[in-house]
Coordinates of C-alpha atoms (C1' of nucleotides) in Angstrom, one line a residue:
Chain A
M300 CA -10.9 -1.1 -17.2
S301 CA -7.5 -0.2 -17.6
K302 CA -5.2 -3.4 -19.3
G303 CA -5.1 -6.5 -17.6
I304 CA -6.9 -6.0 -14.2
I305 CA -10.3 -7.1 -13.8
S306 CA -13.0 -4.8 -12.8
K307 CA -14.3 -5.3 -9.2
D308 CA -17.7 -6.1 -10.1
E309 CA -16.7 -9.0 -11.7
D310 CA -14.3 -10.4 -9.5
Y311 CA -13.2 -8.7 -5.9
S312 CA -10.1 -11.2 -5.1
Q313 CA -9.7 -11.1 -8.8
W314 CA -9.1 -7.2 -8.9
F315 CA -7.1 -6.4 -6.0
N316 CA -5.0 -9.1 -7.0
D317 CA -4.4 -7.6 -10.3
L318 CA -3.9 -4.6 -8.9
V319 CA -1.4 -5.2 -6.5
I320 CA 0.8 -6.9 -9.2
K321 CA 0.2 -4.7 -11.9
A322 CA 0.3 -1.0 -9.5
D323 CA 3.8 -2.6 -8.2
L324 CA 3.1 -2.8 -5.5
A325 CA 4.5 -6.1 -4.4
E326 CA 5.0 -9.3 -6.0
Y327 CA 4.7 -13.2 -5.2
S328 CA 8.2 -14.8 -3.9
P329 CA 9.6 -18.1 -4.1
V330 CA 8.4 -19.5 -0.8
R331 CA 4.5 -19.9 -0.2
G332 CA 2.6 -16.8 1.0
C333 CA 5.7 -14.6 1.5
M334 CA 6.1 -11.6 -1.1
I335 CA 8.1 -9.9 -2.9
I336 CA 7.1 -5.6 -1.5
K337 CA 8.2 -4.0 -4.5
P338 CA 10.0 -0.4 -4.2
Y339 CA 6.6 1.4 -4.7
G340 CA 4.4 -0.6 -2.1
Y341 CA 7.3 0.1 0.0
S342 CA 7.1 3.8 -0.6
I343 CA 3.9 3.6 0.4
W344 CA 4.5 1.5 3.5
E345 CA 7.6 4.5 4.6
K346 CA 5.2 6.6 4.5
M347 CA 2.9 5.3 7.3
Q348 CA 5.2 4.3 9.3
A349 CA 6.7 7.7 9.8
A350 CA 3.7 9.6 10.3
L351 CA 3.0 6.6 12.8
D352 CA 6.4 6.3 14.5
K353 CA 5.9 10.0 14.9
M354 CA 2.8 9.4 16.3
F355 CA 3.9 7.1 19.0
K356 CA 6.9 9.3 20.0
D357 CA 4.9 12.4 20.6
T358 CA 2.8 10.5 22.5
G359 CA 5.9 9.1 24.8
H360 CA 6.9 6.3 23.6
S361 CA 10.7 5.1 21.8
N362 CA 11.9 2.3 19.9
A363 CA 13.4 -0.7 20.3
Y364 CA 14.4 -4.1 18.7
F365 CA 14.4 -7.7 20.1
P366 CA 15.6 -10.5 18.4
L367 CA 14.1 -12.5 15.6
L368 CA 14.1 -15.9 17.2
I369 CA 12.6 -16.7 21.0
P370 CA 13.1 -19.9 22.3
K371 CA 10.6 -22.5 22.4
S372 CA 9.8 -22.6 26.3
F373 CA 8.8 -19.6 26.7
F374 CA 5.7 -20.1 24.4
S375 CA 4.7 -22.7 27.2
K376 CA 4.5 -19.8 30.2
E377 CA 1.7 -18.1 29.0
A378 CA -1.0 -21.3 28.6
S379 CA -3.8 -19.5 26.1
H380 CA -0.9 -17.3 24.4
V381 CA 0.5 -20.6 23.0
E382 CA -2.8 -22.4 22.1
G383 CA -3.5 -19.3 20.3
F384 CA -0.1 -19.2 17.9
A385 CA 1.3 -23.0 18.8
K386 CA -0.2 -24.1 15.5
E387 CA 1.2 -21.6 12.8
C388 CA 4.1 -21.0 14.4
A389 CA 7.7 -21.9 12.3
V390 CA 10.6 -23.4 13.9
V391 CA 14.7 -23.4 13.6
T392 CA 15.6 -26.8 14.4
H393 CA 19.7 -26.9 12.8
Y394 CA 22.1 -24.3 12.8
R395 CA 24.1 -25.7 9.6
L396 CA 24.2 -27.0 6.2
K397 CA 26.1 -29.6 4.5
N398 CA 27.2 -30.9 0.9
D399 CA 25.6 -34.9 0.8
G400 CA 28.4 -35.5 -1.7
E401 CA 26.6 -35.9 -4.7
G402 CA 26.3 -32.4 -4.9
Q403 CA 23.0 -31.6 -3.2
I404 CA 22.9 -29.3 0.0
I405 CA 21.0 -31.3 2.9
V406 CA 20.7 -30.3 6.9
D407 CA 23.7 -31.5 9.1
E408 CA 21.6 -33.5 11.4
E409 CA 24.4 -33.6 14.0
A410 CA 23.8 -29.5 14.1
K411 CA 20.6 -29.6 16.0
L412 CA 19.6 -27.1 18.8
E413 CA 19.5 -28.5 21.8
E414 CA 16.3 -25.8 22.6
E415 CA 14.3 -25.4 19.1
L416 CA 13.5 -22.0 18.2
I417 CA 10.7 -20.0 16.7
I418 CA 11.0 -17.6 14.4
R419 CA 8.2 -14.8 15.9
P420 CA 4.9 -14.4 15.4
T421 CA 4.8 -11.8 17.9
S422 CA 6.9 -10.4 20.6
E423 CA 5.1 -10.8 23.7
T424 CA 7.1 -13.5 25.1
I425 CA 10.5 -12.6 25.2
I426 CA 9.9 -9.2 25.8
W427 CA 8.4 -9.7 28.6
N428 CA 11.2 -12.2 29.6
T429 CA 13.6 -8.8 28.8
Y430 CA 11.6 -6.8 31.2
R431 CA 11.9 -8.9 34.1
G432 CA 15.5 -7.5 34.4
W433 CA 14.0 -4.0 33.4
I434 CA 12.2 -3.4 36.2
Q435 CA 12.3 -3.8 39.9
S436 CA 10.4 -0.2 41.4
Y437 CA 7.6 2.1 40.6
R438 CA 10.5 4.3 39.5
D439 CA 11.0 2.1 36.4
L440 CA 7.8 2.1 35.5
P441 CA 6.1 3.1 33.1
I442 CA 8.0 1.2 30.2
L443 CA 6.9 2.2 26.9
V444 CA 8.6 0.9 23.8
N445 CA 7.7 0.1 20.2
Q446 CA 8.9 -2.1 17.6
W447 CA 9.4 -2.4 14.0
A448 CA 9.6 -5.6 13.2
N449 CA 8.5 -8.7 10.7
V450 CA 7.3 -11.8 12.1
M451 CA 5.9 -15.1 11.2
R452 CA 2.6 -16.7 11.0
W453 CA 2.3 -19.6 9.3
E454 CA -0.8 -18.8 7.5
M455 CA -2.8 -22.1 6.3
R456 CA -4.1 -19.7 3.4
T457 CA -2.7 -16.4 2.9
R458 CA -3.2 -12.7 0.8
L459 CA -1.4 -9.9 -0.4
F460 CA -0.8 -7.5 1.8
L461 CA -3.9 -9.0 4.1
R462 CA -2.8 -12.4 5.5
T463 CA 1.5 -13.0 4.1
S464 CA 3.3 -15.7 5.8
E465 CA 5.7 -13.1 7.1
F466 CA 4.4 -9.7 7.8
L467 CA 6.2 -6.1 8.7
W468 CA 4.4 -4.5 11.7
Q469 CA 5.2 -2.8 14.2
E470 CA 4.0 -4.0 18.0
G471 CA 3.9 -1.8 21.5
H472 CA 4.7 -2.9 24.0
T473 CA 4.6 -1.4 27.4
A474 CA 4.6 -2.6 31.5
H475 CA 2.5 0.3 34.2
A476 CA 1.9 0.2 38.2
T477 CA -1.1 0.1 38.0
A478 CA -4.4 -1.5 35.8
E479 CA -6.3 2.0 35.4
E480 CA -2.5 3.5 33.5
A481 CA -2.7 0.7 31.4
I482 CA -5.8 0.7 30.3
A483 CA -5.6 4.3 29.7
E484 CA -2.6 3.0 27.5
T485 CA -4.8 0.6 25.9
E486 CA -7.4 3.4 24.9
Q487 CA -5.1 6.3 23.8
M488 CA -3.2 4.0 21.3
L489 CA -6.7 2.7 19.6
E490 CA -7.3 6.2 19.5
V491 CA -3.9 6.9 17.7
Y492 CA -4.8 3.9 14.8
A493 CA -8.1 5.0 15.0
D494 CA -6.6 8.8 14.4
F495 CA -4.2 7.5 11.7
V496 CA -6.5 5.4 9.2
E497 CA -9.0 7.9 9.2
N498 CA -6.7 11.3 8.9
W499 CA -4.1 10.0 6.9
M500 CA -5.5 7.0 5.4
S501 CA -8.9 8.4 4.5
V502 CA -10.8 5.0 5.8
P503 CA -13.2 5.9 8.5
V504 CA -13.4 3.0 11.6
V505 CA -15.0 2.0 13.9
K506 CA -13.6 2.0 17.3
G507 CA -14.9 -0.7 19.8
R508 CA -13.4 -3.8 21.9
K509 CA -13.5 -7.5 21.0
T510 CA -15.8 -10.0 22.3
A511 CA -13.9 -13.0 24.6
N512 CA -14.0 -15.1 21.4
E513 CA -11.6 -12.8 19.2
R514 CA -9.9 -11.8 21.6
F515 CA -5.6 -11.8 21.6
A516 CA -4.6 -15.1 22.7
G517 CA -3.3 -13.9 26.8
A518 CA -5.2 -10.4 26.4
L519 CA -7.9 -9.5 29.3
D520 CA -9.3 -6.9 26.5
T521 CA -8.4 -6.4 23.2
Y522 CA -9.7 -2.8 22.0
C523 CA -9.8 -2.7 18.0
I524 CA -11.0 -0.9 14.7
E525 CA -12.7 -1.9 11.9
A526 CA -13.3 -0.8 8.2
L527 CA -15.4 -1.7 6.1
M528 CA -14.1 -3.0 2.6
Q529 CA -15.8 -2.3 -0.8
D530 CA -17.0 -5.8 -0.9
G531 CA -18.5 -4.9 2.0
K532 CA -16.8 -7.2 4.1
A533 CA -14.8 -6.2 7.1
L534 CA -11.5 -5.8 7.8
Q535 CA -10.2 -5.3 11.2
A536 CA -7.1 -2.7 10.7
G537 CA -6.0 -2.1 13.8
T538 CA -5.5 -3.6 17.6
S539 CA -4.8 -2.4 20.8
H540 CA -4.6 -4.9 23.9
F541 CA -5.3 -4.7 27.7
L542 CA -3.0 -7.9 28.9
G543 CA -4.0 -7.3 32.2
Q544 CA -0.9 -9.3 34.8
N545 CA -1.0 -12.3 32.5
F546 CA 3.0 -11.6 30.8
A547 CA 4.3 -10.4 34.3
K548 CA 3.3 -13.2 36.1
A549 CA 4.0 -15.6 33.1
F550 CA 7.4 -14.2 33.1
D551 CA 7.8 -13.3 37.1
V552 CA 7.9 -9.4 36.5
K553 CA 7.4 -8.2 39.8
F554 CA 7.9 -4.5 41.1
T555 CA 8.2 -2.8 44.0
S556 CA 5.1 0.0 45.1
K557 CA 5.5 3.6 46.3
E558 CA 3.6 1.4 49.1
G559 CA 6.4 -1.1 49.5
K560 CA 4.1 -3.4 48.6
L561 CA 5.2 -6.1 46.0
D562 CA 2.9 -6.4 42.8
Y563 CA 2.9 -7.9 39.5
V564 CA 3.5 -5.4 36.3
W565 CA 0.8 -4.1 34.0
A566 CA 1.1 -4.3 30.3
T567 CA -0.3 -4.1 27.2
S568 CA 0.2 -4.5 23.7
W569 CA -0.8 -2.6 20.3
G570 CA 0.1 -3.2 16.8
V571 CA -0.7 -2.6 12.7
S572 CA 0.6 -4.6 9.9
T573 CA 1.2 -4.1 6.5
R574 CA -2.5 -5.6 6.4
L575 CA -3.4 -1.9 6.2
M576 CA -1.9 -1.9 2.7
G577 CA -4.6 -3.9 2.0
A578 CA -7.3 -2.0 3.6
L579 CA -5.8 1.4 1.8
I580 CA -6.0 -0.5 -1.7
M581 CA -9.5 -2.2 -0.9
T582 CA -11.3 0.9 0.3
H583 CA -10.2 3.5 -2.5
S584 CA -9.3 2.3 -5.7
D585 CA -11.6 1.3 -9.0
D586 CA -11.4 -0.3 -12.3
A587 CA -8.6 2.1 -13.2
G588 CA -6.1 1.1 -10.7
L589 CA -4.9 2.5 -7.0
V590 CA -6.0 5.6 -5.6
L591 CA -4.2 7.0 -2.9
P592 CA -4.9 9.8 -0.3
P593 CA -2.1 12.5 -1.1
K594 CA -0.7 12.4 2.6
L595 CA 0.5 8.6 1.7
A596 CA 1.4 9.1 -2.1
P597 CA 4.8 8.7 -2.5
I598 CA 3.8 10.2 -5.8
Q599 CA 1.3 13.8 -4.9
V600 CA 1.3 15.2 -8.9
V601 CA 3.1 14.3 -11.5
A602 CA 3.7 16.5 -14.3
V603 CA 3.1 15.1 -17.8
P604 CA 4.2 17.1 -20.7
I605 CA 3.6 17.0 -24.1
Y606 CA 5.6 18.7 -27.0
K607 CA 6.7 18.1 -30.6
H608 CA 10.5 19.7 -30.6
D609 CA 13.2 20.2 -28.0
E610 CA 13.1 23.7 -27.4
E611 CA 9.3 23.3 -26.3
L612 CA 10.0 20.6 -23.9
E613 CA 13.1 23.0 -22.1
N614 CA 10.3 25.7 -22.2
I615 CA 7.8 23.1 -20.1
R616 CA 10.8 22.5 -17.7
T617 CA 11.9 25.5 -16.7
Y618 CA 8.2 26.5 -15.9
I619 CA 7.7 23.0 -13.8
K620 CA 10.9 23.6 -12.7
G621 CA 9.3 26.7 -10.8
L622 CA 6.6 25.2 -10.0
S623 CA 8.4 22.2 -8.4
A624 CA 10.8 24.9 -6.0
E625 CA 7.0 26.4 -4.4
L626 CA 5.9 23.0 -4.2
R627 CA 8.1 21.6 -2.4
A628 CA 8.4 25.2 -0.6
K629 CA 4.5 24.0 0.9
G630 CA 6.0 20.2 1.7
I631 CA 4.4 18.7 -2.1
S632 CA 6.0 16.2 -3.9
I633 CA 6.3 16.5 -7.6
K634 CA 7.5 14.2 -10.6
F635 CA 8.3 15.7 -14.2
D636 CA 8.0 12.8 -16.4
D637 CA 10.1 13.8 -19.3
R638 CA 10.9 10.3 -20.8
D639 CA 10.9 10.3 -24.5
T640 CA 10.4 6.6 -24.4
Q641 CA 6.6 7.1 -23.4
R642 CA 4.3 8.8 -25.0
P643 CA 1.4 10.6 -22.6
G644 CA -1.6 8.9 -23.0
F645 CA 0.0 5.9 -21.8
K646 CA 1.9 7.8 -18.7
F647 CA -1.6 9.1 -18.1
A648 CA -2.9 5.3 -18.3
E649 CA 0.5 4.4 -15.5
Y650 CA -0.1 6.8 -13.4
E651 CA -4.1 6.5 -12.6
L652 CA -2.7 3.0 -12.5
K653 CA -0.4 3.9 -9.8
G654 CA -3.0 6.2 -8.0
V655 CA -0.4 9.7 -8.1
P656 CA -3.5 12.1 -7.2
L657 CA -3.4 15.0 -9.1
R658 CA -1.6 15.1 -13.1
I659 CA -0.6 18.0 -15.0
A660 CA -0.9 17.5 -18.4
I661 CA 1.3 20.9 -20.1
G662 CA 1.7 21.5 -23.9
S663 CA 3.0 24.1 -25.8
R664 CA -0.8 25.8 -26.2
D665 CA -1.2 25.3 -22.6
M666 CA 2.4 27.8 -22.4
Q667 CA 0.8 30.7 -24.7
N668 CA -2.1 30.6 -22.8
G669 CA -0.2 30.4 -19.8
T670 CA -2.4 27.9 -18.2
V671 CA -2.4 23.7 -17.9
E672 CA -4.2 20.9 -17.8
L673 CA -4.7 19.4 -14.4
A674 CA -7.0 15.5 -13.7
R675 CA -7.9 14.8 -10.4
R676 CA -7.2 11.0 -9.7
D677 CA -9.9 10.8 -7.5
T678 CA -13.1 12.2 -9.4
K679 CA -11.5 11.4 -12.8
T680 CA -12.2 14.9 -14.0
K681 CA -10.1 17.6 -15.8
E682 CA -9.9 21.0 -16.0
T683 CA -7.8 24.0 -17.6
V684 CA -6.0 26.3 -15.4
N685 CA -4.1 29.4 -15.1
Q686 CA -0.4 28.6 -14.0
E687 CA -1.1 31.9 -12.4
G688 CA -1.6 30.9 -8.5
L689 CA -1.2 27.0 -9.3
A690 CA 1.0 26.0 -6.0
D691 CA -1.5 27.7 -4.0
H692 CA -4.6 26.1 -6.0
I693 CA -2.5 22.4 -6.3
E694 CA -2.5 22.5 -2.3
Q695 CA -6.4 23.2 -1.5
L696 CA -6.9 20.5 -4.5
L697 CA -5.0 17.7 -2.4
E698 CA -6.7 18.7 1.1
Q699 CA -9.9 18.1 -1.0
I700 CA -8.9 14.5 -2.2
Q701 CA -7.6 13.6 1.3
K702 CA -10.9 15.0 2.0
N703 CA -13.4 13.8 -0.7
I704 CA -12.4 10.1 -0.6
Y705 CA -12.7 9.7 3.7
D706 CA -15.8 11.2 2.6
K707 CA -16.7 8.7 -0.3
A708 CA -15.8 6.0 2.1
F709 CA -17.5 7.0 5.0
N710 CA -21.2 7.5 2.6
F711 CA -20.4 3.9 1.7
R712 CA -19.8 2.4 5.1
A713 CA -23.5 4.0 6.1
E714 CA -25.0 3.0 2.9
N715 CA -24.2 -0.8 3.9
T716 CA -24.4 -0.7 8.0
V717 CA -28.0 -1.4 9.2
E718 CA -30.0 -2.6 12.3
V719 CA -31.6 -5.6 11.6
N720 CA -33.3 -7.4 14.6
D721 CA -34.8 -11.2 12.6
Y722 CA -32.4 -13.7 11.9
E723 CA -33.5 -14.6 8.8
E724 CA -33.3 -10.6 8.1
F725 CA -30.0 -10.8 8.9
K726 CA -29.0 -14.1 6.9
R727 CA -30.7 -12.7 3.7
L728 CA -28.8 -9.3 4.2
L729 CA -25.4 -10.7 4.4
D730 CA -25.7 -13.3 1.1
E731 CA -27.9 -10.1 -0.7
K732 CA -26.2 -6.6 0.6
P733 CA -22.7 -7.7 2.9
G734 CA -21.8 -5.0 5.1
F735 CA -22.3 -4.2 8.7
I736 CA -24.8 -5.1 10.7
S737 CA -25.8 -4.1 13.8
A738 CA -27.7 -6.1 15.7
H739 CA -28.4 -7.3 19.4
W740 CA -26.2 -10.5 21.0
D741 CA -27.4 -12.0 24.2
G742 CA -23.8 -11.8 25.2
T743 CA -22.9 -15.6 25.9
P744 CA -20.2 -17.2 23.4
E745 CA -21.8 -19.7 22.4
T746 CA -24.8 -18.1 20.6
E747 CA -21.9 -15.6 19.2
Q748 CA -19.9 -19.2 17.9
R749 CA -23.3 -20.5 16.4
I750 CA -23.9 -17.9 14.5
K751 CA -20.4 -17.8 13.1
E752 CA -21.2 -21.3 12.1
E753 CA -24.3 -20.9 10.0
T754 CA -23.8 -17.8 8.6
K755 CA -19.7 -17.0 8.5
A756 CA -20.1 -13.3 10.3
T757 CA -18.8 -12.5 13.6
I758 CA -18.9 -10.2 15.9
R759 CA -16.5 -7.5 14.9
C760 CA -16.7 -5.7 18.2
I761 CA -18.6 -4.1 20.6
P762 CA -18.5 -0.3 19.4
L763 CA -17.3 2.1 22.3
N764 CA -19.6 4.7 23.4
N765 CA -22.2 2.2 22.7
K766 CA -26.1 3.4 22.3
Q767 CA -28.0 1.2 25.7
E768 CA -31.1 -0.1 24.7
D769 CA -32.7 -2.8 25.6
G770 CA -33.6 -5.6 22.3
K771 CA -33.9 -9.2 22.2
C772 CA -30.9 -11.5 20.8
I773 CA -31.4 -12.0 16.8
L774 CA -31.4 -16.0 17.4
T775 CA -31.9 -16.7 20.6
G776 CA -34.5 -14.2 21.9
K777 CA -33.0 -13.2 25.1
P778 CA -32.7 -10.1 26.4
S779 CA -30.3 -7.5 25.7
T780 CA -28.7 -4.0 26.3
Q781 CA -27.5 -3.0 23.5
R782 CA -26.7 -3.7 19.4
V783 CA -23.0 -5.2 18.5
L784 CA -21.7 -5.0 14.8
F785 CA -21.9 -8.0 12.7
A786 CA -19.9 -8.8 9.7
R787 CA -18.0 -11.6 7.1
A788 CA -15.0 -10.6 7.8
Y789 CA -11.3 -10.9 6.3
Chain B
rC216 C1' -5.3 -29.5 6.1
rG217 C1' -10.4 -31.0 2.4
rG218 C1' -12.1 -29.5 -2.4
rG219 C1' -11.5 -27.4 -7.1
rA220 C1' -8.2 -25.4 -11.4
rU221 C1' -3.7 -24.4 -13.9
rG222 C1' 1.7 -25.1 -15.1
rU223 C1' 4.3 -23.8 -22.8
rA224 C1' 9.3 -17.1 -24.1
rG225 C1' 9.7 -11.4 -19.0
rC226 C1' 3.4 -12.1 -19.4
rG227 C1' -1.4 -14.0 -21.1
rU228 C1' -2.0 -18.3 -24.5
rA229 C1' -2.8 -22.1 -29.5
rG230 C1' -1.4 -27.1 -30.0
rC231 C1' -2.8 -32.2 -26.1
rC232 C1' -8.3 -35.9 -27.7
rC233 C1' -5.4 -38.4 -32.7
rG234 C1' 3.2 -38.3 -31.0
rG235 C1' 7.1 -35.9 -36.0
rU236 C1' 10.7 -30.3 -31.9
rA237 C1' 6.1 -25.1 -30.6
rU238 C1' 1.1 -20.5 -32.5
rC239 C1' -0.7 -15.7 -31.3
rG240 C1' -0.8 -11.1 -28.6
rC241 C1' 1.6 -8.1 -25.5
rG242 C1' 5.9 -6.2 -24.0
rC243 C1' 11.6 -6.4 -25.4
rC244 C1' 15.4 -4.8 -29.1
rA245 C1' 17.0 -1.6 -33.4
rC246 C1' 15.0 2.1 -37.6
rA247 C1' 11.8 5.2 -39.2
rU248 C1' 7.5 8.3 -38.8
rU249 C1' 4.8 10.3 -34.4
rU250 C1' 3.7 12.3 -30.0
rG251 C1' -3.4 17.1 -26.1
rG252 C1' -5.4 9.4 -23.2
rG253 C1' -2.7 3.3 -23.8
rA254 C1' 1.6 5.1 -31.5
rU255 C1' 2.2 3.4 -36.5
rG256 C1' 5.3 0.8 -39.9
rU257 C1' 9.3 -3.0 -41.6
rG258 C1' 13.1 -5.8 -39.6
rG259 C1' 15.1 -8.3 -35.2
rA260 C1' 16.1 -11.1 -30.4
rG261 C1' 13.8 -14.6 -26.7
rG262 C1' 11.6 -21.6 -25.3
rC263 C1' 15.3 -27.0 -19.8
rC264 C1' 7.0 -27.1 -23.1
rG265 C1' 7.4 -27.3 -13.9
rC266 C1' 10.4 -31.5 -12.5
rA267 C1' 12.2 -36.7 -12.6
rG268 C1' 11.4 -41.1 -14.3
rG269 C1' 8.4 -44.8 -18.5
rU270 C1' 6.6 -46.1 -23.3
rU271 C1' 8.3 -44.9 -28.7
rC272 C1' 12.1 -44.4 -33.9
rG273 C1' 10.5 -40.4 -32.6
rA274 C1' 7.1 -37.4 -26.4
rA275 C1' 4.8 -30.3 -24.9
rU276 C1' 1.3 -34.4 -26.4
rC277 C1' 0.6 -41.3 -24.2
rC278 C1' 1.8 -43.8 -19.0
rU279 C1' 3.7 -43.1 -13.5
rG280 C1' 5.2 -40.7 -9.7
rC281 C1' 6.4 -35.7 -7.4
rC282 C1' 6.5 -31.0 -7.0
rA283 C1' 4.7 -25.5 -6.8
rU284 C1' 0.9 -21.9 -7.1
rC285 C1' -4.0 -19.6 -7.5
rC286 C1' -9.2 -19.9 -5.8
rC287 C1' -13.0 -21.9 -2.4
rG288 C1' -13.5 -24.6 3.0
rA289 C1' -11.4 -24.6 7.9
rC290 C1' -7.4 -21.0 11.0
rC291 C1' -6.4 -16.5 11.2
rA292 C1' -3.9 -9.2 12.0

RNA sequence: CGGGAUGUAGCGUAGCCCGGUAUCGCGCCACAUUUGGGAUGUGGAGGCCGCAGGUUCGAAUCCUGCCAUCCCGACCA
């Protein structure tokens, strides 16, 4: 176990918090529920952004930016949307402070806004209000826009990265001439998310659709990807919504079709947030610290020199310089940690804590033998390898690590996903062996609600391409045609 | 918003019951010896004891009020 980190078997929540703090990803801020994302944590987020942004652009989207502040009145225009977000909105009411004459700064009551402004919890309203001016004809469609932004939701209870009051995310907002096209967009973006989470984050996901209860406020259909964390709880990793014509009707966004008919525009929205950082940490990490997938690791390889004299260090430095050039040519990042203020053992522990996928230790003995010691973070194994061909070897190892941690997570999920046909068994498993439970459900919101109240488990999703089979609802015994995925969730 | 806990040096803590100006460890600084898994020694720096009142000759300690944070629930990405 690493210094200052509790074992994850002992207290999973505490382990997660310790890890975020000790690995230098983030820290608490003076404001409740807000966090400071530190450089190391932010550099992982930047890598996520870069990869996602490219995927969005490759599928035809462009970035734009809409304001942080939204007039309060916009929120009342879409009924279910306001209901979904009203309880967690921060509101700006004044625009000036003043000195009260006793050295205190107070709100200047004379500077009260005519109409209060909402700090965006999501941007559908301001964006659809804007799209009204952008769209007149089918020739103006589709609009495929994404924005990288911060949003604020005044949550009752917050958790680093998983649920903070303010969080960073991207939100795509598209406008289409037909329902079919909008649905295709919704599905396409779900695929993009699944592709990213599985192939970059090495986190396996289940693609599916939300039930009516779990649907986004204002959506006709919500698609999602669900991941399973190491404590057996599910985490929603991304959502893609088919909004129908709800927002177009609320904001009066009409277009003239090819046939000369006036109709409302069809919409989608989709987003992933810094919550993905939480998923990344909780899926792979262990008691020694973070385990990062090579594709997202800020430092992919670290080289630690072991030396007694300056000439030895210089010899090692010269060698590492050459290796670095080779690795950089392959697009692999390497850090040479030549700090003489820390000893090698300290550095080893530190890079394990920070999840650097590969570590090279190199000393005079190695320089004489033409070798290095190579240590893998994911398996904690070490091997002595020849310096010759090392760059190629490292390249292969990084690919193996990327795959290995995916396989590990995949197997964990497989071991913790079970089909259950009996309600008592269902309840027992949730307590004794938490994970995904695949079970029949009669399809009613009432049943889903009752199961949630009695067990705290929710329907995470109705998996896409679900096998159709006859069965009985685990709660009511009514007929059902397919299984859905239950779990307790974050 | 309900339940629980905690606020003492950068971090983790002792002291509080029984009032007398704060303990220990890590970290930090200097020097020396060290360097293949979190070094050792010597010396040193660092404190509105969460905040505001009250009791007292005297408060980290007793009393009152407030604030903040974390954990568990309801709500949620």
